[in-house]
Amino acid sequence: MKALILVDLQNDFCPGGHLAVKEGDMVIPIANELMEQFELVVATQDWHPADHGSFAANHMWRKPYQVIDLNGLEQVLWPIHCVQESFGAQFVKELNTQKITKVFPKGTDKTIDSYSGFYDNGKRKSTGMAEYLKEQQVTEVFVLGLATDFCVKFTALHAQEEGFDTNLIVQACRGVNLKENDVDLAIEEMKSKGVTIVEDYTTLLGSKEMVKNT
Ligand code: VGL
Ligand code: ZN
């Protein structure tokens, strides 16, 4: 069984949001189109309490994009984003959420950030996504969403580590690019660790049998 993993398709990561990713909204139509090809679609949702330790505003004298030590881990500080129940944390309204069978919230513990949909950044706790996918007999996953160089990257790498054959649908991802090359470097890193980069998502369309069967 194959699954589609939608990473953080939330208002705050789209133009106008608090942590807007350039062209973030452009991935939504592709996500909607691809969902029709999959029996199993899961989504991650960045879901922070207002006092989350990744927000620069919660640290004296700190500004967004500075790097600090947060309980022993290197942490990029972010603008306040994806606060639980806020508009910014909601899925983009154009996203067809009906096909999503399960949503995995992450970043709910204020003491640690969680880029991956599988584990927090210290691999201290699981979100339950790996267990869920394995229960559903999933052996291969297709990952898309925001942001390529953070949550998408770590989700894809953990998927691969968990033993799923992992594909990145690169046209349906956009990144932060704190440094100019970060997105390209992230894609290279995923590739070098065994993730298959799908360059043309249309090769996955109209092939229901191929995608549905194991
Ligand atoms: C993300 C930074 C902070 C992401 C989430 O979805 O890539 N990036 N929180
Ligand atoms: Zn976040």
mmCIF file of C-alpha atoms and ligand atoms in Angstrom:
data_model
loop_
_atom_site.group_PDB
_atom_site.id
_atom_site.type_symbol
_atom_site.label_atom_id
_atom_site.label_comp_id
_atom_site.label_asym_id
_atom_site.label_seq_id
_atom_site.Cartn_x
_atom_site.Cartn_y
_atom_site.Cartn_z
ATOM 1 C CA MET A 1 0.000 0.000 0.000
ATOM 2 C CA LYS A 2 1.174 3.514 -0.856
ATOM 3 C CA ALA A 3 0.420 6.654 1.111
ATOM 4 C CA LEU A 4 0.570 10.355 0.355
ATOM 5 C CA ILE A 5 1.940 12.526 3.175
ATOM 6 C CA LEU A 6 0.909 16.204 3.091
ATOM 7 C CA VAL A 7 3.285 18.310 5.152
ATOM 8 C CA ASP A 8 2.060 21.497 6.838
ATOM 9 C CA LEU A 9 -0.313 22.848 4.165
ATOM 10 C CA GLN A 10 -1.324 25.637 6.542
ATOM 11 C CA ASN A 11 -2.164 29.324 6.145
ATOM 12 C CA ASP A 12 0.904 30.568 8.026
ATOM 13 C CA PHE A 13 3.237 28.983 5.467
ATOM 14 C CA CYS A 14 1.457 30.585 2.513
ATOM 15 C CA PRO A 15 1.792 34.144 1.182
ATOM 16 C CA GLY A 16 0.291 36.499 3.773
ATOM 17 C CA GLY A 17 1.023 34.075 6.623
ATOM 18 C CA HIS A 18 3.320 34.604 9.602
ATOM 19 C CA LEU A 19 6.060 32.341 8.235
ATOM 20 C CA ALA A 20 5.227 32.671 4.565
ATOM 21 C CA VAL A 21 7.093 30.461 2.139
ATOM 22 C CA LYS A 22 7.439 31.919 -1.354
ATOM 23 C CA GLU A 23 4.818 30.389 -3.669
ATOM 24 C CA GLY A 24 3.665 28.137 -0.810
ATOM 25 C CA ASP A 25 0.091 28.322 -2.078
ATOM 26 C CA MET A 26 1.107 26.949 -5.470
ATOM 27 C CA VAL A 27 1.468 23.431 -4.118
ATOM 28 C CA ILE A 28 -2.196 23.170 -3.097
ATOM 29 C CA PRO A 29 -3.696 22.397 -6.549
ATOM 30 C CA ILE A 30 -1.060 19.684 -7.082
ATOM 31 C CA ALA A 31 -1.851 18.189 -3.682
ATOM 32 C CA ASN A 32 -5.556 18.130 -4.565
ATOM 33 C CA GLU A 33 -4.877 16.480 -7.888
ATOM 34 C CA LEU A 34 -2.542 13.842 -6.457
ATOM 35 C CA MET A 35 -4.831 12.907 -3.580
ATOM 36 C CA GLU A 36 -7.235 11.317 -6.037
ATOM 37 C CA GLN A 37 -4.541 8.750 -6.852
ATOM 38 C CA PHE A 38 -4.091 7.498 -3.307
ATOM 39 C CA GLU A 39 -6.163 5.298 -1.073
ATOM 40 C CA LEU A 40 -4.399 6.628 1.980
ATOM 41 C CA VAL A 41 -3.669 10.306 2.560
ATOM 42 C CA VAL A 42 -2.278 11.606 5.844
ATOM 43 C CA ALA A 43 -1.338 15.146 6.847
ATOM 44 C CA THR A 44 0.932 16.797 9.354
ATOM 45 C CA GLN A 45 -0.097 20.024 11.083
ATOM 46 C CA ASP A 46 2.351 22.345 12.817
ATOM 47 C CA TRP A 47 0.427 22.988 16.041
ATOM 48 C CA HIS A 48 2.244 25.080 18.623
ATOM 49 C CA PRO A 49 1.147 26.370 22.010
ATOM 50 C CA ALA A 50 1.503 30.195 22.222
ATOM 51 C CA ASP A 51 4.443 29.818 24.625
ATOM 52 C CA HIS A 52 6.407 27.547 22.293
ATOM 53 C CA GLY A 53 10.198 27.685 22.670
ATOM 54 C CA SER A 54 10.765 28.025 18.903
ATOM 55 C CA PHE A 55 9.170 31.491 18.842
ATOM 56 C CA ALA A 56 11.690 34.348 19.035
ATOM 57 C CA ALA A 57 9.052 36.384 20.865
ATOM 58 C CA ASN A 58 9.279 33.989 23.810
ATOM 59 C CA HIS A 59 12.980 34.742 24.381
ATOM 60 C CA MET A 60 14.279 38.033 25.721
ATOM 61 C CA TRP A 61 16.255 40.062 23.194
ATOM 62 C CA ARG A 62 15.954 37.424 20.495
ATOM 63 C CA LYS A 63 14.869 38.013 16.935
ATOM 64 C CA PRO A 64 13.462 35.603 14.344
ATOM 65 C CA TYR A 65 16.057 33.527 12.462
ATOM 66 C CA GLN A 66 18.675 33.751 15.210
ATOM 67 C CA VAL A 67 19.885 30.357 16.428
ATOM 68 C CA ILE A 68 19.847 29.423 20.113
ATOM 69 C CA ASP A 69 20.288 26.335 22.244
ATOM 70 C CA LEU A 70 16.847 25.104 23.250
ATOM 71 C CA ASN A 71 17.105 22.448 25.933
ATOM 72 C CA GLY A 72 20.271 21.027 24.406
ATOM 73 C CA LEU A 73 19.293 21.263 20.733
ATOM 74 C CA GLU A 74 20.199 23.890 18.186
ATOM 75 C CA GLN A 75 17.041 25.842 17.416
ATOM 76 C CA VAL A 76 16.309 28.407 14.724
ATOM 77 C CA LEU A 77 13.975 30.988 16.215
ATOM 78 C CA TRP A 78 10.852 31.653 14.169
ATOM 79 C CA PRO A 79 8.186 34.306 14.019
ATOM 80 C CA ILE A 80 5.087 33.254 15.954
ATOM 81 C CA HIS A 81 3.301 30.798 13.657
ATOM 82 C CA CYS A 82 0.768 27.974 13.658
ATOM 83 C CA VAL A 83 -0.528 28.690 17.140
ATOM 84 C CA GLN A 84 -3.085 26.033 18.092
ATOM 85 C CA GLU A 85 -6.619 26.962 16.966
ATOM 86 C CA SER A 86 -5.454 30.143 15.195
ATOM 87 C CA PHE A 87 -6.300 30.954 11.571
ATOM 88 C CA GLY A 88 -2.637 30.534 10.633
ATOM 89 C CA ALA A 89 -2.648 26.947 11.879
ATOM 90 C CA GLN A 90 -5.678 25.932 9.823
ATOM 91 C CA PHE A 91 -5.230 24.042 6.581
ATOM 92 C CA VAL A 92 -5.431 26.270 3.515
ATOM 93 C CA LYS A 93 -9.096 26.469 2.596
ATOM 94 C CA GLU A 94 -8.514 25.422 -1.030
ATOM 95 C CA LEU A 95 -7.057 22.120 0.201
ATOM 96 C CA ASN A 96 -9.405 19.182 -0.219
ATOM 97 C CA THR A 97 -9.253 17.877 3.346
ATOM 98 C CA GLN A 98 -11.951 15.253 2.772
ATOM 99 C CA LYS A 99 -9.474 12.678 1.577
ATOM 100 C CA ILE A 100 -7.206 13.036 4.606
ATOM 101 C CA THR A 101 -7.704 9.956 6.766
ATOM 102 C CA LYS A 102 -5.594 11.126 9.691
ATOM 103 C CA VAL A 103 -3.918 14.344 10.817
ATOM 104 C CA PHE A 104 -0.748 14.270 12.919
ATOM 105 C CA PRO A 105 -0.229 17.456 14.962
ATOM 106 C CA LYS A 106 3.379 18.252 15.846
ATOM 107 C CA GLY A 107 5.320 20.835 17.813
ATOM 108 C CA THR A 108 2.810 20.672 20.634
ATOM 109 C CA ASP A 109 5.476 20.372 23.362
ATOM 110 C CA LYS A 110 6.797 23.863 24.097
ATOM 111 C CA THR A 111 10.211 22.539 25.164
ATOM 112 C CA ILE A 112 11.135 21.032 21.774
ATOM 113 C CA ASP A 113 10.437 21.761 18.107
ATOM 114 C CA SER A 114 9.235 19.133 15.672
ATOM 115 C CA TYR A 115 9.987 19.522 12.000
ATOM 116 C CA SER A 116 9.303 15.927 11.072
ATOM 117 C CA GLY A 117 5.842 14.462 11.033
ATOM 118 C CA PHE A 118 7.240 11.324 12.707
ATOM 119 C CA TYR A 119 9.346 12.508 15.665
ATOM 120 C CA ASP A 120 10.323 15.708 17.454
ATOM 121 C CA ASN A 121 13.760 17.165 16.680
ATOM 122 C CA GLY A 122 15.375 15.176 19.508
ATOM 123 C CA LYS A 123 13.608 11.947 18.471
ATOM 124 C CA ARG A 124 12.238 11.868 22.006
ATOM 125 C CA LYS A 125 8.610 11.176 21.139
ATOM 126 C CA SER A 126 6.787 9.688 18.181
ATOM 127 C CA THR A 127 3.663 11.305 16.751
ATOM 128 C CA GLY A 128 2.339 7.836 15.971
ATOM 129 C CA MET A 129 2.537 8.320 12.215
ATOM 130 C CA ALA A 130 5.027 5.497 11.543
ATOM 131 C CA GLU A 131 2.961 3.103 13.635
ATOM 132 C CA TYR A 132 -0.233 4.183 11.885
ATOM 133 C CA LEU A 133 1.219 3.774 8.380
ATOM 134 C CA LYS A 134 2.628 0.353 9.254
ATOM 135 C CA GLU A 135 -0.742 -0.743 10.642
ATOM 136 C CA GLN A 136 -2.239 0.221 7.294
ATOM 137 C CA GLN A 137 0.306 -1.989 5.490
ATOM 138 C CA VAL A 138 2.009 1.027 3.895
ATOM 139 C CA THR A 139 5.392 0.250 2.335
ATOM 140 C CA GLU A 140 5.906 3.308 0.138
ATOM 141 C CA VAL A 141 5.234 6.987 0.807
ATOM 142 C CA PHE A 142 5.071 10.104 -1.354
ATOM 143 C CA VAL A 143 5.877 13.342 0.461
ATOM 144 C CA LEU A 144 4.926 16.907 -0.525
ATOM 145 C CA GLY A 145 4.340 20.240 1.174
ATOM 146 C CA LEU A 146 6.019 23.023 3.128
ATOM 147 C CA ALA A 147 8.767 23.739 3.785
ATOM 148 C CA THR A 148 11.221 21.734 1.646
ATOM 149 C CA ASP A 149 14.269 22.597 3.760
ATOM 150 C CA PHE A 150 12.617 21.996 7.152
ATOM 151 C CA CYS A 151 9.489 19.961 7.749
ATOM 152 C CA VAL A 152 9.403 18.220 4.371
ATOM 153 C CA LYS A 153 13.074 17.256 4.590
ATOM 154 C CA PHE A 154 12.876 15.828 8.087
ATOM 155 C CA THR A 155 9.610 14.023 7.355
ATOM 156 C CA ALA A 156 11.077 12.399 4.241
ATOM 157 C CA LEU A 157 14.308 11.414 6.016
ATOM 158 C CA HIS A 158 12.447 9.861 8.937
ATOM 159 C CA ALA A 159 10.113 8.040 6.542
ATOM 160 C CA GLN A 160 13.134 6.538 4.834
ATOM 161 C CA GLU A 161 14.709 5.631 8.208
ATOM 162 C CA GLU A 162 11.457 3.934 9.212
ATOM 163 C CA GLY A 163 11.859 1.663 6.213
ATOM 164 C CA PHE A 164 9.287 3.165 3.854
ATOM 165 C CA ASP A 165 10.321 3.548 0.212
ATOM 166 C CA THR A 166 10.205 7.324 0.159
ATOM 167 C CA ASN A 167 9.498 9.648 -2.763
ATOM 168 C CA LEU A 168 9.659 13.438 -2.764
ATOM 169 C CA ILE A 169 7.271 15.185 -5.130
ATOM 170 C CA VAL A 170 9.512 18.134 -5.710
ATOM 171 C CA GLN A 171 7.094 20.287 -7.759
ATOM 172 C CA ALA A 172 4.653 20.196 -4.851
ATOM 173 C CA CYS A 173 7.179 21.528 -2.308
ATOM 174 C CA ARG A 174 8.438 25.028 -1.556
ATOM 175 C CA GLY A 175 11.144 26.047 0.907
ATOM 176 C CA VAL A 176 12.222 28.793 3.267
ATOM 177 C CA ASN A 177 15.781 29.242 1.877
ATOM 178 C CA LEU A 178 17.201 31.013 4.935
ATOM 179 C CA LYS A 179 20.387 30.695 2.920
ATOM 180 C CA GLU A 180 20.110 30.960 -0.845
ATOM 181 C CA ASN A 181 20.899 27.310 -1.569
ATOM 182 C CA ASP A 182 19.081 25.594 1.279
ATOM 183 C CA VAL A 183 16.328 24.054 -0.820
ATOM 184 C CA ASP A 184 18.792 22.567 -3.314
ATOM 185 C CA LEU A 185 20.964 21.272 -0.483
ATOM 186 C CA ALA A 186 17.928 19.721 1.207
ATOM 187 C CA ILE A 187 16.958 17.935 -2.009
ATOM 188 C CA GLU A 188 20.541 16.678 -2.447
ATOM 189 C CA GLU A 189 20.609 15.422 1.136
ATOM 190 C CA MET A 190 17.325 13.554 0.732
ATOM 191 C CA LYS A 191 18.562 12.023 -2.515
ATOM 192 C CA SER A 192 21.871 10.948 -0.988
ATOM 193 C CA LYS A 193 20.001 9.238 1.847
ATOM 194 C CA GLY A 194 17.900 7.172 -0.516
ATOM 195 C CA VAL A 195 14.813 9.296 -1.134
ATOM 196 C CA THR A 196 13.593 9.122 -4.748
ATOM 197 C CA ILE A 197 13.069 12.561 -6.239
ATOM 198 C CA VAL A 198 9.974 12.607 -8.480
ATOM 199 C CA GLU A 199 10.673 15.415 -10.939
ATOM 200 C CA ASP A 200 7.387 15.305 -12.844
ATOM 201 C CA TYR A 201 4.324 14.710 -10.703
ATOM 202 C CA THR A 202 2.128 14.102 -13.763
ATOM 203 C CA THR A 203 3.843 10.727 -14.158
ATOM 204 C CA LEU A 204 1.873 9.738 -11.038
ATOM 205 C CA LEU A 205 -1.489 10.766 -12.490
ATOM 206 C CA GLY A 206 -3.889 8.519 -14.326
ATOM 207 C CA SER A 207 -2.141 5.451 -12.990
ATOM 208 C CA LYS A 208 -4.525 4.543 -10.227
ATOM 209 C CA GLU A 209 -3.631 0.861 -10.322
ATOM 210 C CA MET A 210 0.082 1.518 -10.101
ATOM 211 C CA VAL A 211 -0.256 3.817 -7.123
ATOM 212 C CA LYS A 212 -2.968 1.872 -5.328
ATOM 213 C CA ASN A 213 -1.493 -1.601 -5.478
ATOM 214 C CA THR A 214 1.569 -2.560 -3.526
HETATM 215 C C1 VGL B 1 8.280 24.688 9.633
HETATM 216 C C2 VGL B 1 9.709 26.171 10.617
HETATM 217 C C3 VGL B 1 8.988 26.114 11.783
HETATM 218 C C4 VGL B 1 7.910 23.905 8.406
HETATM 219 C C5 VGL B 1 7.552 24.619 10.789
HETATM 220 O O1 VGL B 1 6.733 23.524 8.252
HETATM 221 O O2 VGL B 1 8.813 23.663 7.573
HETATM 222 N N1 VGL B 1 9.364 25.466 9.554
HETATM 223 N N2 VGL B 1 7.909 25.344 11.859
HETATM 224 ZN ZN ZN B 2 6.722 25.453 13.595
#
